[in-house]
Structures are given as C-alpha cells and as structure tokens.
Tab-separated table of C-alpha atoms and ligand atoms in Angstrom:
chain	number	residue	atom	x	y	z
A	416	MET	CA	-0.003	-0.017	0.020
A	417	LYS	CA	1.054	3.595	-0.614
A	418	ILE	CA	-0.178	6.922	0.807
A	419	ALA	CA	-0.770	9.759	-1.633
A	420	ALA	CA	0.950	12.553	0.287
A	421	ASN	CA	-0.946	15.346	-1.523
A	422	GLU	CA	-4.297	13.879	-0.419
A	423	CYS	CA	-3.386	12.933	3.164
A	424	ILE	CA	-4.830	15.116	5.971
A	425	HIS	CA	-2.392	13.701	8.605
A	426	CYS	CA	-5.118	12.314	10.889
A	427	ASN	CA	-2.954	9.300	11.878
A	428	SER	CA	-5.922	6.927	11.669
A	429	CYS	CA	-3.939	4.598	9.476
A	430	VAL	CA	-1.027	4.592	11.953
A	431	ARG	CA	-3.430	3.457	14.694
A	432	ALA	CA	-5.119	0.887	12.352
A	433	CYS	CA	-1.924	-0.811	11.226
A	434	PRO	CA	-1.565	-4.063	13.339
A	435	SER	CA	1.251	-3.714	15.874
A	436	VAL	CA	2.871	-6.894	14.545
A	437	PHE	CA	3.652	-4.828	11.341
A	438	ASP	CA	3.857	-1.196	12.524
A	439	ALA	CA	4.385	-0.369	8.834
A	440	ILE	CA	3.224	3.218	8.920
A	441	VAL	CA	5.382	5.953	10.309
A	442	ASN	CA	5.590	9.722	10.497
A	443	VAL	CA	8.572	11.180	8.635
A	444	SER	CA	8.888	14.904	8.969
A	445	HIS	CA	5.446	16.189	7.792
A	446	ASP	CA	4.557	13.033	5.822
A	447	VAL	CA	2.902	9.795	6.775
A	448	ILE	CA	4.507	6.897	4.914
A	449	ILE	CA	4.134	3.132	4.599
A	450	VAL	CA	7.361	1.139	4.811
A	451	PRO	CA	6.902	-1.433	1.959
A	452	GLU	CA	9.122	-3.995	3.628
A	453	LEU	CA	6.922	-4.036	6.778
A	454	CYS	CA	3.544	-3.905	5.043
A	455	SER	CA	1.481	-7.119	4.863
A	456	GLY	CA	-1.236	-5.693	2.575
A	457	CYS	CA	-3.885	-6.649	5.147
A	458	PRO	CA	-5.284	-3.784	4.417
A	459	LYS	CA	-6.634	-2.258	7.601
A	460	CYS	CA	-5.202	1.176	6.870
A	461	VAL	CA	-7.323	1.509	3.728
A	462	ALA	CA	-10.507	0.972	5.629
A	463	ALA	CA	-9.442	3.466	8.310
A	464	CYS	CA	-8.453	6.335	5.999
A	465	PRO	CA	-11.291	8.977	6.041
A	466	VAL	CA	-10.175	10.497	2.713
A	467	ASP	CA	-9.383	7.224	0.813
A	468	CYS	CA	-5.832	8.258	-0.052
A	469	ILE	CA	-4.148	4.871	0.457
A	470	TYR	CA	-3.677	3.008	-2.786
A	471	PRO	CA	-2.200	-0.313	-3.939
A	472	ASP	CA	1.589	-0.026	-4.567
A	473	PRO	CA	2.503	-1.683	-7.910
A	474	ASP	CA	6.049	-2.353	-6.587
A	475	TRP	CA	4.875	-4.040	-3.416
A	476	GLU	CA	5.040	-7.810	-2.894
A	477	PRO	CA	3.182	-9.591	-0.068
A	478	THR	CA	5.240	-10.879	2.881
A	479	THR	CA	6.067	-14.547	2.711
A	480	ASP	CA	6.206	-15.008	6.471
A	481	VAL	CA	2.899	-16.954	6.971
A	482	SER	CA	3.085	-16.903	10.783
A	483	ILE	CA	2.550	-13.168	10.678
A	484	TRP	CA	-0.940	-13.747	9.279
A	485	ASP	CA	-1.848	-15.988	12.237
A	486	GLU	CA	-0.939	-13.095	14.558
A	487	VAL	CA	-3.163	-10.723	12.570
A	488	ARG	CA	-6.092	-13.110	12.687
A	489	ARG	CA	-5.695	-13.512	16.487
A	490	GLY	CA	-5.486	-9.719	16.870
B	1834	SF4	S1	-1.901	-2.777	4.512
B	1834	SF4	FE1	-1.914	-3.414	6.670
B	1834	SF4	S2	0.219	-3.767	7.235
B	1834	SF4	FE2	0.191	-2.503	5.335
B	1834	SF4	S3	0.284	-0.435	6.092
B	1834	SF4	FE3	-1.863	-0.933	5.828
B	1834	SF4	S4	-2.588	-1.660	7.822
B	1834	SF4	FE4	-0.300	-1.692	7.830
B	1835	SF4	S1	-5.627	7.701	7.519
B	1835	SF4	FE1	-5.382	8.619	5.441
B	1835	SF4	S2	-5.494	10.863	5.841
B	1835	SF4	FE2	-5.167	9.913	7.783
B	1835	SF4	S3	-2.898	9.953	8.043
B	1835	SF4	FE3	-3.398	7.982	7.151
B	1835	SF4	S4	-3.206	8.301	4.900
B	1835	SF4	FE4	-3.339	10.325	5.885
C-alpha cells in the first residue's frame, strides 16, 4: 500500500489501524508513509483512512512469512 501525500490530511488513523505486529506506517517529517518491507497488505489502513488516499503499490510484494498472518487473525 502507498499513501498519496498530496491527499493525506495527517489524521494518523492509518497509523493506529496498522496491526502492531507490522507497525508499517510511520511519520517522517510532515509526511505519513508506509514502509513497503513491513507492510502485509492486510489492508486495515485503507478501511481506516477517512479520505481514501491509500492506494495499492504496484512495486509491493506480499510478505512470505505466513506466521505473521496468524498473529493478525488473532488480533
Ligand atoms: S496494509 Fe496493513 S500492514 Fe500494510 S500499512 Fe496498511 S494496515 Fe499496515
Ligand atoms: S488515515 Fe489517510 S488521511 Fe489519515 S494519516 Fe493515514 S493516509 Fe493520511
């Protein structure tokens, strides 16, 4: 997933929605960004964003660590 910086209103809803097992969304300076290597594609941030500015990232590939998904389902 990828955040369109020009559409983001910096509400941090996505940061709170990203499961703690990933913690893939961080604040960098004045931007909120998704770290591709940490993102699972779950996609809880998309549902949480009030302005729908989180989009699929064409360069992203899903994590291959299957045990991570068990933790998400438990959460
Ligand atoms: S898709 Fe899931 S893991 Fe990736 S940034 Fe959004 S909430 Fe976090
Ligand atoms: S939920 Fe959407 S608007 Fe809010 S900080 Fe995240 S990307 Fe920006």
